[in-house]
Amino acid sequence: MTDVAPIPQTDPRAGYLAARTDIDAAVARVLESGWYILGKEVAAFEAEFAAFVGPGQHGIGVANGTDALVLALRALGVGPGDGVVTVAHTAVATVAAVELVGATAILADIDRGYTLDPVSFAAALERPPVPVKAVIPVHLYGQPADMGPILEIARARGIAVIEDCSQAHGAVWNGKAVGNWGDVAAYSLYPTKNLGALGDGGIVTTPDAALADRLRMLREYGWKSRYVSDIPGQNTRLDELQAAILRVKLARLPAENARRRAVAAAYDAGLADAALERPWRRPDTTHVFHQYVLRHPDREGLKARLRDRGVMTNVHYPVPVHLQPAYRDRVALAPGGLPNTEAAALAILSLPMFAQLSDADVGRVVEAVRASADLALAAE
Ligand SMILES: *Cc1c(COP(=O)(O)O)cnc(C)c1O
């Protein structure tokens, strides 16, 4: 038990307070402007975010990360009768987006980095229930997926690649940021993400100008010019208010990602000899630690002991998508099933991770985990 305030697992309010003066000014500017949907702020945020991802990228702001994936799939012409390979160890949104466009999700297993296992991806292509048109690697927890073999397999088969970058804004694989490797990339800007709005938001990026035009049309009723739909579209617009806030937060993102990495390094050092498994780092990547996820055989015991010591944790995610009631016994799985996914869901635990964690907080977390991990094992 403890007298001091508990350390939360994530804290979007701390992110607001750290930039309060600039965010309040940005909000006031939009409120005063009289223009609230798809205006100067959205255009500026799209350009700034595209430049952040890399040269030659286009950005299309949307209402949330699920819609970003839906628009990416629709822009590539993925729909009924098409298969999309992705993982079950992800936010359910990844799989929901595939079904929202009427396509068939085929779920593959993960590797030790908690991202799409290229071997399972290749196996899923052997006898798929429908022809596979796209693959969605998810750069989970802030760590890029094993893009070398994934891109090789996809290119050899003419399969489109949609990167789900919702947890990895600014992560780097092989010298370039995620989002530069596929045909199109989707990002959630939900408040707790590394780049988070103060409400819902999302963005799609692509290096393909024609695809960018199509994405812009799909975002707003299929309009090329106002009130005339060239293609059937939808409404998934980003607010001016959120865009103005996101511009403030984007300027701070590199420093905040660096702080997350420093927190992760301190956890690694402090827990080096603790009775648990620390996160594996994929070589040739810059991990941006959306989450710091450890493994422990008595995950629930460890979680409870940490809560007693004022350290809040979470599980991302406790039930793999293919075992959730909405998808169970219904979605297609790669041959061999998803043993790594199912084992991970039972053992993973996400420690407190956000850029405003103080060194004192980090020290408290390390101390609490060190004291609890052995005890939880002994109690098992
Ligand atoms: C958060 C998230 C999404 C969904 O984003 P929303 O903005 O909540 O729709 C999709 N994929 C991944 C990997 C996510 O973490």
XYZ file of N, CA and C in Angstrom, residues 184-287:
312
model
N 0.357 2.187 -48.784
C -0.399 3.183 -48.041
C -0.252 2.853 -46.561
N -0.382 3.880 -45.707
C -0.254 3.663 -44.262
C -1.412 4.338 -43.537
N -1.856 3.718 -42.446
C -2.983 4.236 -41.661
C -2.519 4.480 -40.234
N -2.943 5.614 -39.677
C -2.548 5.999 -38.319
C -3.785 6.394 -37.535
N -3.962 5.851 -36.354
C -4.929 6.388 -35.400
C -4.269 7.557 -34.672
N -5.072 8.566 -34.329
C -4.591 9.694 -33.525
C -5.434 9.793 -32.255
N -5.861 8.653 -31.771
C -6.618 8.521 -30.517
C -5.775 9.113 -29.379
N -6.418 9.681 -28.340
C -5.662 10.440 -27.333
C -4.456 9.740 -26.691
N -4.506 8.426 -26.535
C -3.390 7.756 -25.849
C -2.252 7.330 -26.783
N -2.407 7.510 -28.095
C -1.342 7.089 -29.015
C -0.125 8.017 -28.873
N 1.012 7.637 -29.441
C 2.215 8.484 -29.335
C 1.919 9.892 -29.850
N 1.173 9.997 -30.954
C 0.635 11.286 -31.402
C -0.872 11.201 -31.221
N -1.388 11.927 -30.244
C -2.808 11.799 -29.908
C -3.527 13.132 -29.942
N -4.726 13.138 -30.533
C -5.608 14.305 -30.487
C -6.249 14.371 -29.096
N -7.081 15.388 -28.876
C -7.876 15.438 -27.635
C -9.313 15.130 -28.019
N -9.462 13.975 -28.620
C -10.712 13.497 -29.209
C -10.291 12.489 -30.261
N -11.216 12.150 -31.170
C -10.870 11.184 -32.212
C -10.141 11.844 -33.372
N -9.298 11.075 -34.031
C -8.630 11.536 -35.241
C -7.864 10.402 -35.883
N -7.521 10.585 -37.152
C -6.714 9.592 -37.860
C -6.129 10.235 -39.095
N -5.147 9.575 -39.713
C -4.588 10.085 -40.967
C -4.086 8.918 -41.809
N -4.187 9.082 -43.118
C -3.680 8.106 -44.077
C -2.529 8.772 -44.819
N -1.439 8.049 -45.056
C -0.372 8.602 -45.896
C -0.078 7.638 -47.040
N 0.360 8.212 -48.144
C 0.767 7.413 -49.302
C 1.726 8.231 -50.160
N 2.688 7.571 -50.804
C 3.564 8.289 -51.737
C 2.928 8.427 -53.128
N 1.765 7.816 -53.345
C 1.138 7.732 -54.668
C 0.108 8.864 -54.808
N 0.394 9.831 -55.700
C -0.469 11.018 -55.817
C -1.886 10.641 -56.267
N -2.013 9.676 -57.160
C -3.345 9.283 -57.644
C -4.144 8.638 -56.513
N -3.458 7.803 -55.712
C -4.115 7.168 -54.566
C -4.538 8.239 -53.543
N -3.678 9.250 -53.368
C -4.002 10.342 -52.435
C -5.259 11.077 -52.882
N -5.393 11.335 -54.182
C -6.602 11.988 -54.706
C -7.836 11.150 -54.410
N -7.703 9.852 -54.635
C -8.821 8.937 -54.411
C -9.204 8.917 -52.927
N -8.197 8.901 -52.053
C -8.449 8.905 -50.612
C -9.180 10.188 -50.202
N -8.761 11.325 -50.770
C -9.403 12.607 -50.445
C -10.863 12.604 -50.890
N -11.135 11.996 -52.034
C -12.519 11.924 -52.510
C -13.345 11.004 -51.620
N -12.797 9.835 -51.307
C -13.535 8.864 -50.485
C -13.876 9.450 -49.110
N -12.993 10.306 -48.591
C -13.182 10.891 -47.258
C -14.439 11.754 -47.198
N -14.793 12.393 -48.315
C -15.944 13.298 -48.301
C -16.862 13.025 -49.477
N -17.712 12.013 -49.324
C -18.810 11.715 -50.260
C -18.388 11.403 -51.681
N -17.094 11.186 -51.917
C -16.650 10.929 -53.286
C -16.598 12.179 -54.143
N -16.562 13.329 -53.470
C -16.529 14.605 -54.210
C -15.157 14.883 -54.794
N -15.144 15.276 -56.086
C -13.955 15.914 -56.649
C -14.180 17.415 -56.556
N -15.352 17.847 -57.009
C -15.768 19.221 -56.720
C -17.056 19.133 -55.878
N -17.285 20.170 -55.116
C -18.315 20.199 -54.098
C -19.704 19.846 -54.639
N -20.406 19.015 -53.932
C -21.786 18.607 -54.206
C -21.949 17.653 -55.388
N -20.828 17.228 -56.006
C -20.936 16.264 -57.109
C -20.030 15.070 -56.817
N -20.641 13.908 -56.592
C -19.872 12.704 -56.261
C -19.411 12.003 -57.530
N -18.092 11.868 -57.682
C -17.549 11.121 -58.813
C -17.524 9.626 -58.521
N -17.326 9.280 -57.271
C -17.339 7.883 -56.829
C -18.164 7.834 -55.543
N -18.691 6.648 -55.190
C -19.427 6.575 -53.918
C -18.441 6.729 -52.763
N -18.662 7.712 -51.912
C -17.722 7.965 -50.817
C -18.381 7.835 -49.459
N -17.797 8.466 -48.482
C -18.343 8.437 -47.123
C -17.943 9.742 -46.446
N -18.343 9.914 -45.199
C -17.904 11.092 -44.450
C -17.006 10.644 -43.323
N -15.721 10.944 -43.452
C -14.787 10.665 -42.364
C -13.755 11.782 -42.337
N -14.215 12.963 -41.885
C -13.369 14.161 -41.905
C -12.704 14.377 -40.548
N -11.525 15.027 -40.593
C -10.825 15.439 -39.371
C -11.250 16.873 -39.052
N -11.554 17.138 -37.776
C -11.951 18.491 -37.341
C -10.789 19.477 -37.417
N -11.102 20.739 -37.675
C -10.097 21.802 -37.572
C -9.526 21.889 -36.159
N -10.395 21.756 -35.144
C -9.931 21.837 -33.754
C -8.879 20.772 -33.462
N -9.184 19.540 -33.854
C -8.228 18.454 -33.583
C -6.955 18.656 -34.387
N -7.086 19.113 -35.629
C -5.890 19.335 -36.464
C -4.990 20.392 -35.838
N -5.590 21.475 -35.306
C -4.791 22.545 -34.694
C -4.066 22.016 -33.455
N -4.756 21.187 -32.667
C -4.131 20.575 -31.481
C -3.015 19.613 -31.914
N -3.297 18.835 -32.958
C -2.307 17.854 -33.429
C -1.048 18.534 -33.958
N -1.178 19.733 -34.526
C 0.014 20.450 -35.010
C 0.929 20.791 -33.834
N 0.343 21.200 -32.720
C 1.137 21.487 -31.520
C 1.821 20.202 -31.053
N 1.047 19.111 -31.028
C 1.599 17.867 -30.491
C 2.615 17.220 -31.436
N 2.425 17.389 -32.750
C 3.386 16.831 -33.707
C 4.765 17.460 -33.517
N 4.789 18.771 -33.246
C 6.083 19.445 -33.041
C 6.814 18.862 -31.829
N 6.066 18.324 -30.875
C 6.656 17.769 -29.658
C 6.942 16.278 -29.766
N 6.442 15.633 -30.836
C 6.512 14.160 -30.924
C 7.938 13.603 -30.899
N 8.890 14.183 -31.652
C 10.243 13.592 -31.599
C 10.809 13.568 -30.176
N 10.627 14.657 -29.433
C 11.129 14.697 -28.056
C 10.356 13.708 -27.167
N 9.047 13.590 -27.397
C 8.253 12.670 -26.585
C 8.616 11.212 -26.890
N 8.857 10.897 -28.172
C 9.304 9.538 -28.509
C 10.662 9.246 -27.873
N 11.539 10.264 -27.862
C 12.859 10.075 -27.244
C 12.694 9.797 -25.744
N 11.767 10.496 -25.105
C 11.529 10.268 -23.673
C 10.982 8.851 -23.430
N 10.071 8.394 -24.297
C 9.563 7.024 -24.166
C 10.713 6.017 -24.269
N 11.638 6.274 -25.203
C 12.767 5.360 -25.371
C 13.676 5.376 -24.140
N 13.819 6.560 -23.549
C 14.650 6.665 -22.343
C 13.984 5.926 -21.170
N 12.667 6.036 -21.070
C 11.949 5.301 -20.023
C 12.136 3.795 -20.237
N 12.008 3.357 -21.490
C 12.174 1.928 -21.802
C 13.591 1.456 -21.450
N 14.590 2.300 -21.753
C 15.979 1.927 -21.440
C 16.156 1.801 -19.928
N 15.516 2.695 -19.175
C 15.607 2.630 -17.711
C 14.905 1.380 -17.176
N 13.767 1.032 -17.775
C 13.090 -0.220 -17.383
C 14.005 -1.420 -17.694
N 14.568 -1.427 -18.904
C 15.453 -2.537 -19.298
C 16.588 -2.711 -18.282
N 17.223 -1.579 -17.938
C 18.370 -1.646 -17.025
C 17.917 -2.068 -15.626
N 16.822 -1.472 -15.162
C 16.363 -1.745 -13.801
C 15.819 -3.151 -13.615
N 15.355 -3.758 -14.715
C 14.708 -5.073 -14.606
C 15.580 -6.186 -15.196
N 16.859 -5.866 -15.464
C 17.722 -6.813 -16.176
C 17.766 -8.191 -15.500
N 17.770 -8.222 -14.165
C 17.867 -9.523 -13.495
C 16.574 -9.891 -12.771
N 15.460 -9.255 -13.129
C 14.171 -9.593 -12.497
C 13.595 -10.861 -13.132
N 12.712 -11.522 -12.398
C 12.147 -12.796 -12.858
C 11.002 -12.556 -13.836
N 11.352 -12.062 -15.010
C 10.361 -11.781 -16.048
C 11.078 -11.644 -17.379
N 10.287 -11.566 -18.443
C 10.868 -11.432 -19.787
C 10.673 -10.007 -20.265
N 11.781 -9.327 -20.574
C 11.698 -7.948 -21.068
C 11.426 -7.944 -22.572
N 10.977 -6.802 -23.123
C 10.668 -6.775 -24.562
C 11.901 -7.004 -25.435
N 11.732 -7.809 -26.452
C 12.795 -8.068 -27.428
C 12.845 -6.906 -28.417
N 14.057 -6.488 -28.777
C 14.204 -5.396 -29.749
C 14.611 -5.969 -31.094
N 13.840 -5.619 -32.123
C 14.204 -6.073 -33.466
C 15.421 -5.287 -33.950
N 16.442 -5.973 -34.505
C 17.615 -5.231 -35.004
C 17.226 -4.271 -36.136
N 18.026 -3.228 -36.329
C 17.829 -2.261 -37.421
C 16.512 -1.504 -37.328
N 15.991 -1.341 -36.108
C 14.763 -0.563 -35.952
C 14.937 0.460 -34.829
N 14.157 1.525 -34.906
C 13.991 2.416 -33.770
C 12.577 2.203 -33.241
N 12.505 1.637 -32.059
C 11.255 1.309 -31.374
C 10.804 2.588 -30.669
